[in-house]
JSON list of C-alpha atoms in Angstrom, two decimals:
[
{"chain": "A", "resi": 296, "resn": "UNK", "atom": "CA", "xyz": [116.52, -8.80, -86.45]},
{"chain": "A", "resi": 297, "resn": "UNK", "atom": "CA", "xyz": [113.23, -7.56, -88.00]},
{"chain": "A", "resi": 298, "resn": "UNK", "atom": "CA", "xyz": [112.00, -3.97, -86.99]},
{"chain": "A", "resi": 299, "resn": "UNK", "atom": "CA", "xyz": [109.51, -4.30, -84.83]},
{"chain": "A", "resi": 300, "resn": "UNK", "atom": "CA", "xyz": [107.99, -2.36, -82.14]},
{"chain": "A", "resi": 301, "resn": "UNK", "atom": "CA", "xyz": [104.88, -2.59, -79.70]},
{"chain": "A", "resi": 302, "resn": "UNK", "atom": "CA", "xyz": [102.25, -0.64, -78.92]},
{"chain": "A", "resi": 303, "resn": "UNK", "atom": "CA", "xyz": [98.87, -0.84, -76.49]},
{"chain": "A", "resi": 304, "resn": "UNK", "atom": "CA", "xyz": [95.85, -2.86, -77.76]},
{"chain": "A", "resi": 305, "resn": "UNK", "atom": "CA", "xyz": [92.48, -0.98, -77.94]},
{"chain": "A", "resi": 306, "resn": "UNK", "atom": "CA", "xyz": [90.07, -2.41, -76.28]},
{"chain": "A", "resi": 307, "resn": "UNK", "atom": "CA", "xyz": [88.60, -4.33, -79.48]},
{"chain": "A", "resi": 308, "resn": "UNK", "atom": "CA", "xyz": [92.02, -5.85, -79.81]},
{"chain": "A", "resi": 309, "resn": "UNK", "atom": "CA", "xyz": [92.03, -7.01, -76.21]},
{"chain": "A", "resi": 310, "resn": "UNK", "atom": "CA", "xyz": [88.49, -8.79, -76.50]},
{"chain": "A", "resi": 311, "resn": "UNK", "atom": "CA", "xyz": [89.47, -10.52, -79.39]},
{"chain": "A", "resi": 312, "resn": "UNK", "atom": "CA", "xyz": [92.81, -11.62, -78.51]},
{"chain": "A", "resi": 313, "resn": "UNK", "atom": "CA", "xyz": [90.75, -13.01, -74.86]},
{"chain": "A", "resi": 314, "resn": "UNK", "atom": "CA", "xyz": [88.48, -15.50, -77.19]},
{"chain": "A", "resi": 315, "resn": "UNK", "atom": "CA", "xyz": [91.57, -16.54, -79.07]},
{"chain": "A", "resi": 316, "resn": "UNK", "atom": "CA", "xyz": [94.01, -17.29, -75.70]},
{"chain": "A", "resi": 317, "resn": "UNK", "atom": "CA", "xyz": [91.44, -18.88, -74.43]},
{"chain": "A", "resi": 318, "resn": "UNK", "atom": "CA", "xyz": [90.46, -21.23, -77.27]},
{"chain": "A", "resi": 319, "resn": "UNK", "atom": "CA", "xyz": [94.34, -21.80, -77.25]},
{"chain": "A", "resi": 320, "resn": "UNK", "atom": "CA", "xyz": [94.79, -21.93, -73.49]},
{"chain": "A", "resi": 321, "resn": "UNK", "atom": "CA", "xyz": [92.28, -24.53, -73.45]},
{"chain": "A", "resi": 322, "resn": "UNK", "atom": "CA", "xyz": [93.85, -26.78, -76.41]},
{"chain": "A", "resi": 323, "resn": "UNK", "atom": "CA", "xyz": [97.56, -26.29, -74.63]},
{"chain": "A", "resi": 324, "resn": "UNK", "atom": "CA", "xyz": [96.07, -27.82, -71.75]},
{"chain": "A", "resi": 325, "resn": "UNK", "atom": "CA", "xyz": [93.86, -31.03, -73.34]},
{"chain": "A", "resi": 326, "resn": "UNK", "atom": "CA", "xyz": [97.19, -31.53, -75.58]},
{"chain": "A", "resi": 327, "resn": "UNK", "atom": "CA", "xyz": [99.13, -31.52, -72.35]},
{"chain": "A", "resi": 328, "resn": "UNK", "atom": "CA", "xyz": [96.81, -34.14, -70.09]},
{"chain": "A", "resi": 329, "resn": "UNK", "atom": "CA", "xyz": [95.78, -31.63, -67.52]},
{"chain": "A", "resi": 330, "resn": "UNK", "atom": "CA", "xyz": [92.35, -30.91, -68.57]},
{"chain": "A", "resi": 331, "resn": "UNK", "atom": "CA", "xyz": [89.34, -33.39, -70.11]},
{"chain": "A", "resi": 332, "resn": "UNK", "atom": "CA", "xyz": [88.35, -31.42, -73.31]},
{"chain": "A", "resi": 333, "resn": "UNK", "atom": "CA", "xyz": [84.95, -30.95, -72.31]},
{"chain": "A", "resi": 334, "resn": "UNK", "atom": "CA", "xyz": [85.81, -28.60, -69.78]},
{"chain": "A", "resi": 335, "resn": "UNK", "atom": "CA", "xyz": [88.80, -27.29, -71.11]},
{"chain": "A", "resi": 336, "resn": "UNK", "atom": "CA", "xyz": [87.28, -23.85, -72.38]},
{"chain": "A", "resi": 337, "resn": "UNK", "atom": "CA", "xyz": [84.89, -23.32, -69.12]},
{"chain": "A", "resi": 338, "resn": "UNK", "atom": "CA", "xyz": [88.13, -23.73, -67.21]},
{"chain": "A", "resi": 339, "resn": "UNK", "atom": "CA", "xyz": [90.26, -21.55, -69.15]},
{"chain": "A", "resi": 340, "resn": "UNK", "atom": "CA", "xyz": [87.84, -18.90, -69.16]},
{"chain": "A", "resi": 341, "resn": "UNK", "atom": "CA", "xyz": [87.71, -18.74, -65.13]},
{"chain": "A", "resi": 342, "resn": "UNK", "atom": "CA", "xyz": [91.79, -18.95, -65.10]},
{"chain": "A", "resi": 343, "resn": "UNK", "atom": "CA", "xyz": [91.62, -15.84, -66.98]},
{"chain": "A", "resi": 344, "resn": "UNK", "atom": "CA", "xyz": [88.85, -14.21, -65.06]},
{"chain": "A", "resi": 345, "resn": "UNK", "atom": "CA", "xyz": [91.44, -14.89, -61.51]},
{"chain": "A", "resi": 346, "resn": "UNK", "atom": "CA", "xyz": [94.17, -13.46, -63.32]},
{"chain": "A", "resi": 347, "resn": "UNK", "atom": "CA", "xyz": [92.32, -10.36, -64.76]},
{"chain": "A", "resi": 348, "resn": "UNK", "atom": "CA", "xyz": [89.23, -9.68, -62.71]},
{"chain": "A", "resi": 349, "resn": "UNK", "atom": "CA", "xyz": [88.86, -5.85, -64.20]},
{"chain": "A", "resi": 350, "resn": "UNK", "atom": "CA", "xyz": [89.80, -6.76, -67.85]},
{"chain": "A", "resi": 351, "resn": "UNK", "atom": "CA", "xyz": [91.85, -4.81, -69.88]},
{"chain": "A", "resi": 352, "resn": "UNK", "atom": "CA", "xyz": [91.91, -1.96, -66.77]},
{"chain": "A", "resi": 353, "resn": "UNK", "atom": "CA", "xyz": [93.41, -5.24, -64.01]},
{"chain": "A", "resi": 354, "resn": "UNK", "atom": "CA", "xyz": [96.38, -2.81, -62.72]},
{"chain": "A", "resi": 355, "resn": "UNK", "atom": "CA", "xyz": [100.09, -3.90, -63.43]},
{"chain": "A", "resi": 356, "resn": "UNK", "atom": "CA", "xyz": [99.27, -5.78, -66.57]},
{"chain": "A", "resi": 357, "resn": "UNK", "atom": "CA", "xyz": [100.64, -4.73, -70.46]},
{"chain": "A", "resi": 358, "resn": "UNK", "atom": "CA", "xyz": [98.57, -5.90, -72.81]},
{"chain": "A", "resi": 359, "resn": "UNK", "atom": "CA", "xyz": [100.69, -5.19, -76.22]},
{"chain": "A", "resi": 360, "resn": "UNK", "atom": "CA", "xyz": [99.93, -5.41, -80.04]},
{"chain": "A", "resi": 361, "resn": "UNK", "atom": "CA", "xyz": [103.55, -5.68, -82.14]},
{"chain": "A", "resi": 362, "resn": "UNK", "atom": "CA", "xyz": [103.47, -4.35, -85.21]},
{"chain": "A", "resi": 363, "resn": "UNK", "atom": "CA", "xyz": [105.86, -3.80, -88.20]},
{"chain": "A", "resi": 364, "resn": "UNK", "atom": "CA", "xyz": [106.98, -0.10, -89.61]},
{"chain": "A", "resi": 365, "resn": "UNK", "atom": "CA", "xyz": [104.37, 0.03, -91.29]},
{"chain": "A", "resi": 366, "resn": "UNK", "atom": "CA", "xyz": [102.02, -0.41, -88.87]},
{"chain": "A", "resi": 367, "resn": "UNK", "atom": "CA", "xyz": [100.79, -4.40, -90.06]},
{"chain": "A", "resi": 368, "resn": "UNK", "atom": "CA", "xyz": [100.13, -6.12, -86.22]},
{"chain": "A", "resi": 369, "resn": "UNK", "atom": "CA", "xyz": [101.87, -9.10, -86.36]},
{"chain": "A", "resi": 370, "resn": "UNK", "atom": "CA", "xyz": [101.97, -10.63, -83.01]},
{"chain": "A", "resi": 371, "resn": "UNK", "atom": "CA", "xyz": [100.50, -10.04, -79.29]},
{"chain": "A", "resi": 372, "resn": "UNK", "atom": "CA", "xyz": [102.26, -9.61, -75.86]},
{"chain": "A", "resi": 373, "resn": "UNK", "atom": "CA", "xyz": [100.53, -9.89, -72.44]},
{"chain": "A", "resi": 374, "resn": "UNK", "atom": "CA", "xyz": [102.75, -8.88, -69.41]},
{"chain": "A", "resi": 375, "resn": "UNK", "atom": "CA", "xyz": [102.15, -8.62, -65.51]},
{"chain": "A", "resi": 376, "resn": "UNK", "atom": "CA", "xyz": [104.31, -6.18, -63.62]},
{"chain": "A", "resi": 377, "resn": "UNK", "atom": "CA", "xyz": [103.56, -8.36, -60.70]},
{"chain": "A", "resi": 378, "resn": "UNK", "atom": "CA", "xyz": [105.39, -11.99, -60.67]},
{"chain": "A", "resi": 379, "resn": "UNK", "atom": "CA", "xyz": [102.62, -14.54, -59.11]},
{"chain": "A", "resi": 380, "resn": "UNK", "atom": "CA", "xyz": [105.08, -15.44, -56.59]},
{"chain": "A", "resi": 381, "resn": "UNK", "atom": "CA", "xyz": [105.66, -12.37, -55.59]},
{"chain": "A", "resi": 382, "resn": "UNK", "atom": "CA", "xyz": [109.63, -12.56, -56.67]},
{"chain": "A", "resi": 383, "resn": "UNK", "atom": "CA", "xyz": [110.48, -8.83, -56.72]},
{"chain": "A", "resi": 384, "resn": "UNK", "atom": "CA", "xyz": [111.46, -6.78, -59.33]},
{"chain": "A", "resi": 385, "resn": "UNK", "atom": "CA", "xyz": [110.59, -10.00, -62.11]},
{"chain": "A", "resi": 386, "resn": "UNK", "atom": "CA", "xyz": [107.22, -9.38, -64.28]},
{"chain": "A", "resi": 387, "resn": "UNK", "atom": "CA", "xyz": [105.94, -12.39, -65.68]},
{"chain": "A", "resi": 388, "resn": "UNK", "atom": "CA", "xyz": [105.09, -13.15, -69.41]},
{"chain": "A", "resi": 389, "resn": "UNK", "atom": "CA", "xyz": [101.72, -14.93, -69.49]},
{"chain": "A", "resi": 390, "resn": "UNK", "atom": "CA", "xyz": [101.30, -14.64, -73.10]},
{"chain": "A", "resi": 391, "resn": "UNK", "atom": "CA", "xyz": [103.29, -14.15, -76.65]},
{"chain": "A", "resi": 392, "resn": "UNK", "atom": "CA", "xyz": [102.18, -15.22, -79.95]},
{"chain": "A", "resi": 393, "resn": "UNK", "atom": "CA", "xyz": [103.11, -14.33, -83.36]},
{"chain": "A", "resi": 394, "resn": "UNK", "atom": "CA", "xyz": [100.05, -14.29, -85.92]},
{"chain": "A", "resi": 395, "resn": "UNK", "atom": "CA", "xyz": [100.63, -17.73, -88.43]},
{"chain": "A", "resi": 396, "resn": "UNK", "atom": "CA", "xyz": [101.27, -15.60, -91.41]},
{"chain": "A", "resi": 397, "resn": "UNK", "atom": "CA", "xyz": [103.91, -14.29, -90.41]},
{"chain": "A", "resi": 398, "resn": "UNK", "atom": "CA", "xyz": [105.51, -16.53, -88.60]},
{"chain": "A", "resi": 399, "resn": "UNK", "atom": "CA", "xyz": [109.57, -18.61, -89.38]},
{"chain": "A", "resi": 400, "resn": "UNK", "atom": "CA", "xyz": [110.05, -14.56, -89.92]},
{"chain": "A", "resi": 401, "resn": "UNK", "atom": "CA", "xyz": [112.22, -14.25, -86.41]},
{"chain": "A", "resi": 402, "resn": "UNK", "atom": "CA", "xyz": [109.40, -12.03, -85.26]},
{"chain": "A", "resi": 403, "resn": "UNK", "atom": "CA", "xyz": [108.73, -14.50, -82.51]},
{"chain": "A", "resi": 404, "resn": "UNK", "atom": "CA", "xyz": [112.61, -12.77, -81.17]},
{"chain": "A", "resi": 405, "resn": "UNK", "atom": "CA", "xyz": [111.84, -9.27, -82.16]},
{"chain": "A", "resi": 406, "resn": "UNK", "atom": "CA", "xyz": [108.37, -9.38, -80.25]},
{"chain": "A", "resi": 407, "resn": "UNK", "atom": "CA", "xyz": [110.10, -11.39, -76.97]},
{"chain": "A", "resi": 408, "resn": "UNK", "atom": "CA", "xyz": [112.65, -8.32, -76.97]},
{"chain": "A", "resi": 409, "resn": "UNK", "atom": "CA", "xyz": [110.04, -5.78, -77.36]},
{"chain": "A", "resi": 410, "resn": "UNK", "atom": "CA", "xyz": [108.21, -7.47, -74.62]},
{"chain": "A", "resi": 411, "resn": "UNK", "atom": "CA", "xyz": [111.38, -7.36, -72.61]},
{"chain": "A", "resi": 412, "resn": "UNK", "atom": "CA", "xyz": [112.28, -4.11, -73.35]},
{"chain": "A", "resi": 413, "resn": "UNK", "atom": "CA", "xyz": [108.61, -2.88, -72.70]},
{"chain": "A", "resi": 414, "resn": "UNK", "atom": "CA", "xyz": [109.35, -4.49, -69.09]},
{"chain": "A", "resi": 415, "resn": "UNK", "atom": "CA", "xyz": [112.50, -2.77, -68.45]},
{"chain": "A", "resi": 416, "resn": "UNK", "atom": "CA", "xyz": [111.02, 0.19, -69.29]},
{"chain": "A", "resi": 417, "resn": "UNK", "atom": "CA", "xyz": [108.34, -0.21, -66.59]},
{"chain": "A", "resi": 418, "resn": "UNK", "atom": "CA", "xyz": [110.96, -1.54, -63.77]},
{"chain": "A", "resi": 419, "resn": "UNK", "atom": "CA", "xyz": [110.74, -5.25, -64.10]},
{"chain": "A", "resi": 420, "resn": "UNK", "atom": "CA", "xyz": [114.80, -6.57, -63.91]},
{"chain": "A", "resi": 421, "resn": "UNK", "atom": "CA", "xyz": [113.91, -10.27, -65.09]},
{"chain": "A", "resi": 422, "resn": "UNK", "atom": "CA", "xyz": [111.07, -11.94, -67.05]},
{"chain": "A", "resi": 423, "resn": "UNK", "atom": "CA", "xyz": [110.14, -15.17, -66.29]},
{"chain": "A", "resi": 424, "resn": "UNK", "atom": "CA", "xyz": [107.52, -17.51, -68.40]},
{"chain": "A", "resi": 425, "resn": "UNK", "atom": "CA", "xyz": [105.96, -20.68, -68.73]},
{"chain": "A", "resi": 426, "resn": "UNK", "atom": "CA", "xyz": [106.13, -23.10, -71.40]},
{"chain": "A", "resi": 427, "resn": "UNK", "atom": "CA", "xyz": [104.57, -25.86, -72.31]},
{"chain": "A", "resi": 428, "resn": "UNK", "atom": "CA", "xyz": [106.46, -28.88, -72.37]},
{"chain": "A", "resi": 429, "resn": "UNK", "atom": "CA", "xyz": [105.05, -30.39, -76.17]},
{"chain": "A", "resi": 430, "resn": "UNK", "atom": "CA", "xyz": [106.28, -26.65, -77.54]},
{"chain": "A", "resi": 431, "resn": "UNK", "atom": "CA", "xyz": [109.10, -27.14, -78.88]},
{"chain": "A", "resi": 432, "resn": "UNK", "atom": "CA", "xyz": [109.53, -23.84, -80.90]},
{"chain": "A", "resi": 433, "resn": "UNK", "atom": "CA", "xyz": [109.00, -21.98, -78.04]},
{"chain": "A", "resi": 434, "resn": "UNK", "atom": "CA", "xyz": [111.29, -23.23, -76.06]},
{"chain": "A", "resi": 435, "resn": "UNK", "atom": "CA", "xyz": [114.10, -23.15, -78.39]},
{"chain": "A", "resi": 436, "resn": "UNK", "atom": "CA", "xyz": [113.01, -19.82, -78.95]},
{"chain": "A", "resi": 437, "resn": "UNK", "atom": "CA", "xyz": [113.46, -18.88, -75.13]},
{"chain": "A", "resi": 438, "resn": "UNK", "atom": "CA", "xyz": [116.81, -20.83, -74.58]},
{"chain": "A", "resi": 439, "resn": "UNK", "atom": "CA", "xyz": [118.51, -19.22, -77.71]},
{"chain": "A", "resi": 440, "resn": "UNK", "atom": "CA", "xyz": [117.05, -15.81, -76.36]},
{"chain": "A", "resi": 441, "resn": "UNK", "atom": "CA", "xyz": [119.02, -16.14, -72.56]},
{"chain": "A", "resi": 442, "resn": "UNK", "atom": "CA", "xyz": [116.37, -17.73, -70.66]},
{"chain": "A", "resi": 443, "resn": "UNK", "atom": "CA", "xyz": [117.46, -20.28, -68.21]},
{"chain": "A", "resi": 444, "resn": "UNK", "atom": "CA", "xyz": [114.82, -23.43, -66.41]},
{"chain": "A", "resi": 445, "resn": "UNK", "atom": "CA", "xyz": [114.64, -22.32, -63.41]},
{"chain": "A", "resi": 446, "resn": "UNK", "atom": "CA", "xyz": [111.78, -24.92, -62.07]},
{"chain": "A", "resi": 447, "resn": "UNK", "atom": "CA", "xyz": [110.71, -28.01, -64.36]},
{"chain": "A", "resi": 448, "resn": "UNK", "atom": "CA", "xyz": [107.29, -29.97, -64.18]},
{"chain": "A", "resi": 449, "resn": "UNK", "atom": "CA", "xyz": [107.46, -33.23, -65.16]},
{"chain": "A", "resi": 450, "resn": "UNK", "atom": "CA", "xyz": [104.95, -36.31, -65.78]},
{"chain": "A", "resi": 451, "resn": "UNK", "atom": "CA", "xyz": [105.03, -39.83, -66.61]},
{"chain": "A", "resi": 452, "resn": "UNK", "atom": "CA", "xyz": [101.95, -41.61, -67.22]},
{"chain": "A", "resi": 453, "resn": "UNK", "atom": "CA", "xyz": [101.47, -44.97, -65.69]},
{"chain": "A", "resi": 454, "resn": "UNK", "atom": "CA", "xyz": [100.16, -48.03, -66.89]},
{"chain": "A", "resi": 455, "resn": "UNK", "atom": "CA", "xyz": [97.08, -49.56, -65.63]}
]
């Protein structure tokens, strides 16, 4: 596996990683059928304004930049302590993504076990995630890495 480790984004990291999980946020869920793409983007904006009403300083969250030996970022982790169930002891991963230029590197694995690690490290005993269905790298990624489905959404469109 690649050397990797993480580290804490600075606050210009964490404002420009918000426009781009938005942006994609918003695309995941027009792709997926759950939002009309004109207000995909207004709606992904207030999901992330529930889910971190102080920012970058909303307690219980990582917000992590992984980056090679060298330094080079190469992907970006965001972690809450807090599962939004409430299922003790499990944080919840609300957000991985390896930069395109460097991805089909297995960074994708080396960031997911920094991210775990990171976890671990701050008491969490389980991670659980969301994936969208349509991504199939990630979930192959996630099965081949120990995670299990543990709830499934499913949908069928109807005809008229």
């Amino acid at each position: 596996m690649t050397e990797l480790s993480v580290r804490a984004m600075s606050p210009e990291e964490f404002d420009s990683w918000q426009d781009e999980l938005t942006a994609e946020y918003a695309r995941e869920h027009v792709t997926a059928g759950n939002w009309a793409p004109e207000e995909a983007l207004d709606r992904a904006r207030e999901a992330n304004a529930v889910l971190l009403p102080r920012g970058m300083a909303t307690p219980g969250m990582l917000f992590l930049l992984g980056v090679l030996a060298d330094g080079s970022p190469v992907g970006r982790l965001w972690i809450s302590l807090t599962h939004p169930r409430g299922l003790a002891g499990c944080a919840y991963l609300y957000d991985i993504e390896v930069a395109a230029e460097h991805r089909g590197r297995g960074l994708g694995r080396a960031l997911l076990a920094a991210g775990e690690r990171a976890a671990r490290e701050h008491g969490a005993q389980a991670l659980e995630l969301n994936v969208f269905g349509a991504n199939e790298t990630a979930r192959k990624l996630y099965e081949t890495s120990g995670y299990r489905v543990v709830t499934q959404q499913m949908r069928k469109n109807l005809p008229a």
